[in-house]
PDB file of C-alpha atoms in Angstrom:
ATOM      1  CA  MET A   1     -17.304 -25.983 -73.152  1.00 47.00           C
ATOM      2  CA  ARG A   2     -15.374 -23.809 -71.259  1.00 48.00           C
ATOM      3  CA  ARG A   3     -16.304 -20.310 -71.295  1.00 50.00           C
ATOM      4  CA  SER A   4     -13.826 -17.250 -70.689  1.00 50.00           C
ATOM      5  CA  LEU A   5     -14.125 -15.444 -67.627  1.00 46.00           C
ATOM      6  CA  SER A   6     -14.632 -11.375 -68.381  1.00 52.00           C
ATOM      7  CA  PHE A   7     -12.941  -8.455 -66.590  1.00 48.00           C
ATOM      8  CA  ALA A   8     -15.624  -7.711 -64.754  1.00 48.00           C
ATOM      9  CA  GLU A   9     -16.402 -11.753 -63.024  1.00 49.00           C
ATOM     10  CA  SER A  10     -11.951 -12.690 -62.696  1.00 51.00           C
ATOM     11  CA  ARG A  11     -11.816  -9.407 -60.653  1.00 51.00           C
ATOM     12  CA  VAL A  12     -14.511 -10.207 -58.619  1.00 44.00           C
ATOM     13  CA  MET A  13     -13.212 -13.202 -58.022  1.00 50.00           C
ATOM     14  CA  ARG A  14      -9.429 -12.220 -57.196  1.00 55.00           C
ATOM     15  CA  THR A  15     -10.560  -9.665 -54.490  1.00 51.00           C
ATOM     16  CA  CYS A  16     -12.953 -12.704 -52.638  1.00 50.00           C
ATOM     17  CA  SER A  17      -9.446 -14.318 -52.584  1.00 53.00           C
ATOM     18  CA  ARG A  18      -7.811 -11.783 -50.931  1.00 52.00           C
ATOM     19  CA  VAL A  19     -11.513 -11.200 -48.963  1.00 44.00           C
ATOM     20  CA  THR A  20     -10.671 -15.478 -47.693  1.00 49.00           C
ATOM     21  CA  ALA A  21      -6.936 -15.852 -47.127  1.00 47.00           C
ATOM     22  CA  TYR A  22      -7.487 -11.864 -44.763  1.00 48.00           C
ATOM     23  CA  VAL A  23      -9.805 -13.964 -42.721  1.00 42.00           C
ATOM     24  CA  THR A  24      -7.804 -16.903 -42.407  1.00 46.00           C
ATOM     25  CA  PHE A  25      -4.785 -15.506 -41.542  1.00 43.00           C
ATOM     26  CA  ALA A  26      -6.454 -13.619 -39.221  1.00 44.00           C
ATOM     27  CA  LEU A  27      -8.522 -16.658 -37.962  1.00 41.00           C
ATOM     28  CA  LEU A  28      -4.922 -17.964 -37.524  1.00 42.00           C
ATOM     29  CA  ALA A  29      -4.321 -14.730 -35.361  1.00 44.00           C
ATOM     30  CA  THR A  30      -6.779 -14.938 -33.355  1.00 46.00           C
ATOM     31  CA  GLY A  31      -6.319 -18.944 -32.281  1.00 47.00           C
ATOM     32  CA  CYS A  32      -2.355 -17.893 -30.996  1.00 44.00           C
ATOM     33  CA  ALA A  33      -2.971 -15.379 -29.051  1.00 42.00           C
ATOM     34  CA  SER A  34      -5.556 -17.594 -27.941  1.00 43.00           C
ATOM     35  CA  ASN A  35      -2.807 -19.464 -26.608  1.00 47.00           C
ATOM     36  CA  LEU A  36      -0.705 -16.338 -25.138  1.00 45.00           C
ATOM     37  CA  PHE A  37      -0.417 -16.430 -21.062  1.00 47.00           C
ATOM     38  CA  LEU A  38      -0.205 -12.771 -19.966  1.00 51.00           C
ATOM     39  CA  PRO A  39       1.370 -12.132 -16.541  1.00 51.00           C
ATOM     40  CA  ASP A  40      -1.985 -11.442 -14.012  1.00 57.00           C
ATOM     41  CA  PRO A  41      -2.917  -7.611 -13.228  1.00 55.00           C
ATOM     42  CA  PRO A  42      -2.564  -5.954 -10.215  1.00 56.00           C
ATOM     43  CA  PRO A  43      -5.087  -5.764  -7.609  1.00 61.00           C
ATOM     44  CA  ARG A  44      -8.176  -3.635  -8.424  1.00 55.00           C
ATOM     45  CA  GLU A  45      -8.037  -1.481  -5.795  1.00 53.00           C
ATOM     46  CA  ASP A  46      -3.712  -0.447  -6.993  1.00 55.00           C
ATOM     47  CA  TRP A  47      -4.499   0.404 -10.335  1.00 51.00           C
ATOM     48  CA  ALA A  48      -4.269   3.806 -11.530  1.00 49.00           C
ATOM     49  CA  HIS A  49      -7.216   6.022 -11.433  1.00 50.00           C
ATOM     50  CA  HIS A  50      -7.742   7.866 -14.452  1.00 48.00           C
ATOM     51  CA  SER A  51     -10.241  10.026 -13.306  1.00 52.00           C
ATOM     52  CA  LEU A  52     -13.167  10.505 -15.719  1.00 50.00           C
ATOM     53  CA  ARG A  53     -14.587  13.188 -13.600  1.00 56.00           C
ATOM     54  CA  PRO A  54     -12.457  16.533 -12.945  1.00 53.00           C
ATOM     55  CA  GLY A  55     -11.667  16.373  -8.667  1.00 55.00           C
ATOM     56  CA  GLN A  56     -12.207  12.227  -8.017  1.00 52.00           C
ATOM     57  CA  ALA A  57      -8.551  11.026  -7.519  1.00 53.00           C
ATOM     58  CA  GLU A  58      -8.136  14.489  -5.502  1.00 60.00           C
ATOM     59  CA  GLU A  59     -11.124  13.581  -3.502  1.00 63.00           C
ATOM     60  CA  GLU A  60      -9.901   9.875  -2.925  1.00 68.00           C
ATOM     61  CA  SER A  61      -6.305  10.595  -1.605  1.00 72.00           C
ATOM     62  CA  GLU A  62      -8.265  13.093   1.005  1.00 80.00           C
ATOM     63  CA  ASP A  63     -10.542  10.547   1.790  1.00 87.00           C
ATOM     64  CA  ASN A  64      -7.049   7.908   2.141  1.00 92.00           C
ATOM     65  CA  PHE A  65      -5.985  10.583   4.451  1.00 94.00           C
ATOM     66  CA  GLY A  66      -9.135  10.538   6.661  1.00 95.00           C
ATOM     67  CA  ALA A  67      -8.591   6.541   6.951  1.00 96.00           C
ATOM     68  CA  ALA A  68      -4.983   6.644   7.377  1.00 96.00           C
ATOM     69  CA  ARG A  69      -4.791   9.292  10.120  1.00 96.00           C
ATOM     70  CA  THR A  70      -8.493   7.627  11.841  1.00 97.00           C
ATOM     71  CA  ALA A  71      -5.920   4.824  12.376  1.00 98.00           C
ATOM     72  CA  ILE A  72      -3.471   6.533  14.414  1.00 98.00           C
ATOM     73  CA  PHE A  73      -5.760   8.313  16.606  1.00 98.00           C
ATOM     74  CA  GLY A  74      -7.074   5.171  17.537  1.00 98.00           C
ATOM     75  CA  PHE A  75      -3.897   3.421  18.403  1.00 98.00           C
ATOM     76  CA  LEU A  76      -3.035   6.102  20.434  1.00 98.00           C
ATOM     77  CA  ASP A  77      -6.966   6.244  22.061  1.00 98.00           C
ATOM     78  CA  ALA A  78      -6.297   2.657  22.335  1.00 98.00           C
ATOM     79  CA  MET A  79      -2.756   3.231  24.476  1.00 98.00           C
ATOM     80  CA  ALA A  80      -4.405   5.811  26.748  1.00 98.00           C
ATOM     81  CA  GLU A  81      -6.719   3.623  27.800  1.00 98.00           C
ATOM     82  CA  GLU A  82      -4.076   0.845  28.353  1.00 98.00           C
ATOM     83  CA  ASP A  83      -6.367  -1.616  25.845  1.00 98.00           C
ATOM     84  CA  TYR A  84      -3.473  -2.842  24.785  1.00 98.00           C
ATOM     85  CA  ALA A  85      -5.335  -5.794  21.975  1.00 97.00           C
ATOM     86  CA  THR A  86      -6.570  -3.385  20.341  1.00 98.00           C
ATOM     87  CA  ALA A  87      -3.439  -1.033  20.212  1.00 98.00           C
ATOM     88  CA  TYR A  88      -1.703  -4.363  18.815  1.00 98.00           C
ATOM     89  CA  SER A  89      -4.609  -5.089  16.344  1.00 98.00           C
ATOM     90  CA  MET A  90      -4.363  -0.923  15.318  1.00 98.00           C
ATOM     91  CA  LEU A  91      -0.753  -2.056  13.914  1.00 98.00           C
ATOM     92  CA  SER A  92       0.156  -3.614  10.470  1.00 97.00           C
ATOM     93  CA  ASN A  93       0.474  -8.378  10.296  1.00 97.00           C
ATOM     94  CA  ASP A  94       3.631  -7.206   8.924  1.00 95.00           C
ATOM     95  CA  THR A  95       4.414  -4.531  12.308  1.00 95.00           C
ATOM     96  CA  ARG A  96       2.664  -7.839  14.346  1.00 96.00           C
ATOM     97  CA  ILE A  97       4.818 -10.333  13.003  1.00 95.00           C
ATOM     98  CA  VAL A  98       7.789  -8.232  13.741  1.00 93.00           C
ATOM     99  CA  MET A  99       6.869  -7.633  17.457  1.00 94.00           C
ATOM    100  CA  ASP A 100       5.742 -11.250  18.267  1.00 96.00           C
ATOM    101  CA  GLN A 101       9.536 -12.073  17.434  1.00 93.00           C
ATOM    102  CA  VAL A 102      11.306  -8.795  20.142  1.00 93.00           C
ATOM    103  CA  ALA A 103       8.187  -9.760  23.203  1.00 95.00           C
ATOM    104  CA  SER A 104       9.359 -11.403  26.383  1.00 94.00           C
ATOM    105  CA  ASN A 105       6.746 -14.182  26.184  1.00 95.00           C
ATOM    106  CA  GLY A 106       5.797 -14.126  22.407  1.00 93.00           C
ATOM    107  CA  LEU A 107       2.695 -11.938  22.255  1.00 96.00           C
ATOM    108  CA  GLY A 108       3.566  -8.901  20.387  1.00 95.00           C
ATOM    109  CA  GLU A 109       0.734  -6.433  22.809  1.00 97.00           C
ATOM    110  CA  THR A 110       3.565  -6.653  25.869  1.00 97.00           C
ATOM    111  CA  VAL A 111       5.810  -5.303  23.576  1.00 96.00           C
ATOM    112  CA  LEU A 112       3.020  -2.228  24.214  1.00 98.00           C
ATOM    113  CA  SER A 113       2.296  -2.988  28.027  1.00 98.00           C
ATOM    114  CA  GLU A 114       5.786  -3.758  28.874  1.00 97.00           C
ATOM    115  CA  ALA A 115       6.897  -0.564  26.781  1.00 96.00           C
ATOM    116  CA  ALA A 116       9.951  -2.598  26.474  1.00 94.00           C
ATOM    117  CA  ILE A 117      12.117  -5.069  23.394  1.00 92.00           C
ATOM    118  CA  HIS A 118      14.220  -7.894  23.956  1.00 92.00           C
ATOM    119  CA  TYR A 119      16.031  -8.720  21.654  1.00 87.00           C
ATOM    120  CA  GLU A 120      19.687 -11.369  21.878  1.00 87.00           C
ATOM    121  CA  GLY A 121      19.695 -11.538  25.920  1.00 89.00           C
ATOM    122  CA  GLU A 122      18.645  -7.286  25.582  1.00 89.00           C
ATOM    123  CA  ILE A 123      16.312  -5.776  27.778  1.00 91.00           C
ATOM    124  CA  TYR A 124      15.441  -2.512  25.503  1.00 90.00           C
ATOM    125  CA  PRO A 125      12.114  -0.029  26.987  1.00 91.00           C
ATOM    126  CA  ILE A 126      11.107   2.356  24.400  1.00 91.00           C
ATOM    127  CA  ASN A 127       8.263   5.546  24.755  1.00 93.00           C
ATOM    128  CA  VAL A 128       5.636   3.053  22.384  1.00 95.00           C
ATOM    129  CA  VAL A 129       3.778   6.148  21.516  1.00 96.00           C
ATOM    130  CA  ASP A 130       6.705   7.559  20.121  1.00 93.00           C
ATOM    131  CA  PHE A 131       8.231   5.133  18.358  1.00 92.00           C
ATOM    132  CA  PHE A 132       4.395   4.209  16.081  1.00 95.00           C
ATOM    133  CA  VAL A 133       4.117   8.115  16.303  1.00 95.00           C
ATOM    134  CA  VAL A 134       5.326  10.593  18.028  1.00 94.00           C
ATOM    135  CA  ASP A 135       4.913  11.883  21.589  1.00 94.00           C
ATOM    136  CA  GLY A 136       3.462  14.836  22.528  1.00 95.00           C
ATOM    137  CA  LEU A 137       1.802  14.973  18.694  1.00 96.00           C
ATOM    138  CA  GLN A 138       0.270  18.254  18.011  1.00 96.00           C
ATOM    139  CA  ARG A 139      -1.551  17.462  14.744  1.00 96.00           C
ATOM    140  CA  ILE A 140      -0.716  14.970  11.746  1.00 96.00           C
ATOM    141  CA  GLU A 141      -0.693  15.979   8.219  1.00 94.00           C
ATOM    142  CA  ASP A 142      -0.646  14.899   4.513  1.00 92.00           C
ATOM    143  CA  GLU A 143       2.452  17.031   3.623  1.00 90.00           C
ATOM    144  CA  TYR A 144       5.487  18.351   5.136  1.00 88.00           C
ATOM    145  CA  ASP A 145       7.558  21.336   3.671  1.00 84.00           C
ATOM    146  CA  GLY A 146       8.484  19.326   0.140  1.00 77.00           C
ATOM    147  CA  ALA A 147       9.343  16.196   1.887  1.00 81.00           C
ATOM    148  CA  GLU A 148       9.716  13.114  -0.607  1.00 81.00           C
ATOM    149  CA  GLU A 149       6.814   9.867   0.206  1.00 82.00           C
ATOM    150  CA  SER A 150       6.254   6.912  -1.635  1.00 83.00           C
ATOM    151  CA  GLU A 151       1.939   6.826  -1.662  1.00 87.00           C
ATOM    152  CA  THR A 152      -0.207   4.387  -3.253  1.00 87.00           C
ATOM    153  CA  ALA A 153      -4.044   3.034  -2.997  1.00 88.00           C
ATOM    154  CA  ARG A 154      -2.969   1.443  -0.064  1.00 93.00           C
ATOM    155  CA  ARG A 155      -0.157   3.067   1.282  1.00 94.00           C
ATOM    156  CA  LYS A 156      -0.131   6.443   2.788  1.00 94.00           C
ATOM    157  CA  GLU A 157       2.690   8.603   4.647  1.00 93.00           C
ATOM    158  CA  LEU A 158       1.503  11.181   7.096  1.00 94.00           C
ATOM    159  CA  PHE A 159       3.754  13.485   8.987  1.00 94.00           C
ATOM    160  CA  ALA A 160       2.957  13.750  12.688  1.00 94.00           C
ATOM    161  CA  ILE A 161       4.636  16.922  14.694  1.00 94.00           C
ATOM    162  CA  ALA A 162       4.413  17.329  17.725  1.00 94.00           C
ATOM    163  CA  ALA A 163       4.401  20.906  19.980  1.00 95.00           C
ATOM    164  CA  ASP A 164       8.192  20.721  20.262  1.00 94.00           C
ATOM    165  CA  GLY A 165       8.676  20.734  16.797  1.00 91.00           C
ATOM    166  CA  THR A 166       9.861  17.066  16.740  1.00 91.00           C
ATOM    167  CA  VAL A 167       8.633  14.968  13.008  1.00 92.00           C
ATOM    168  CA  HIS A 168       8.059  11.960  12.599  1.00 92.00           C
ATOM    169  CA  ARG A 169       6.935   9.731   9.334  1.00 92.00           C
ATOM    170  CA  VAL A 170       4.483   7.718  10.112  1.00 94.00           C
ATOM    171  CA  VAL A 171       3.248   4.628   7.856  1.00 94.00           C
ATOM    172  CA  VAL A 172       0.046   3.049   6.913  1.00 96.00           C
ATOM    173  CA  ILE A 173      -1.798   0.501   4.892  1.00 96.00           C
ATOM    174  CA  ARG A 174      -4.921  -0.521   4.388  1.00 96.00           C
ATOM    175  CA  GLU A 175      -5.270  -4.693   4.420  1.00 97.00           C
ATOM    176  CA  GLY A 176      -8.053  -5.515   4.014  1.00 94.00           C
ATOM    177  CA  SER A 177     -10.998  -2.872   4.463  1.00 93.00           C
ATOM    178  CA  GLU A 178      -8.903  -1.269   7.191  1.00 96.00           C
ATOM    179  CA  TRP A 179      -5.908   1.728   8.364  1.00 98.00           C
ATOM    180  CA  HIS A 180      -3.024  -0.127   9.839  1.00 98.00           C
ATOM    181  CA  ILE A 181      -0.360   1.842  11.668  1.00 97.00           C
ATOM    182  CA  HIS A 182       3.415  -0.360   9.475  1.00 96.00           C
ATOM    183  CA  ARG A 183       6.212  -0.651  11.342  1.00 93.00           C
ATOM    184  CA  PRO A 184       7.962  -4.305  10.717  1.00 90.00           C
ATOM    185  CA  ASP A 185      11.343  -2.211  10.817  1.00 84.00           C
ATOM    186  CA  PHE A 186      12.458  -2.119  14.046  1.00 78.00           C
ATOM    187  CA  SER A 187      15.073   0.576  15.427  1.00 66.00           C
ATOM    188  CA  LEU A 188      17.679  -0.809  18.167  1.00 57.00           C
ATOM    189  CA  ALA A 189      19.786   2.393  18.005  1.00 47.00           C
ATOM    190  CA  PRO A 190      21.947   2.735  20.676  1.00 41.00           C
ATOM    191  CA  GLY A 191      20.684   5.023  23.965  1.00 39.00           C
ATOM    192  CA  GLU A 192      17.369   6.773  22.166  1.00 39.00           C
ATOM    193  CA  PRO A 193      16.395   2.340  20.234  1.00 37.00           C
ATOM    194  CA  GLY A 194      12.835   3.127  17.792  1.00 42.00           C
ATOM    195  CA  ARG A 195      13.915   7.029  17.565  1.00 42.00           C
ATOM    196  CA  ARG A 196      13.377   8.128  13.774  1.00 47.00           C
ATOM    197  CA  GLY A 197      12.953  11.099  11.364  1.00 46.00           C
ATOM    198  CA  LEU A 198      11.712  12.280   8.511  1.00 42.00           C
ATOM    199  CA  ASP A 199      14.738   9.814   6.891  1.00 46.00           C
ATOM    200  CA  SER A 200      13.327   6.838   8.147  1.00 44.00           C
TER     201      SER A 200
END
């Protein structure tokens, strides 16, 4: 014999039906989402740093400045000692590739030892220290008179200031765990090849 559902029983069944439908929809949505293909995230070191501790971002920036500054002095020390292999190793991979292409013998170190760029049959003498940093370096600053900078967790722009007031922007990038001077764009303007200022 069929029994009529009470009002309370009918209400409970309707509620259960709605819950079942909701759970089914959620499971279907989860299944669909699993088929989505999202782009790979950038390297962890390039992630924006949301510091949980006041001053952490500033400390990391100071650490990067110190490491990049050390790389510049390492290059200058190697050049002063005529240790061209070490000086060459202090340059970025892209910079070394270009140097190999403009060396007299295909070895980028030769650009440093000969202080010359060979390009399309021409020889361009350069002041190596001035080309990559600045001649007569007096100090290195992280900022300079409001000059615009384009920096990331792996890229620093420093300002090499000479005793005569000449200022060169020096880009230093992190490759792996090491910081290297990065200058793959060799300017060969007549008269002063390699010279560049803040706009370079």
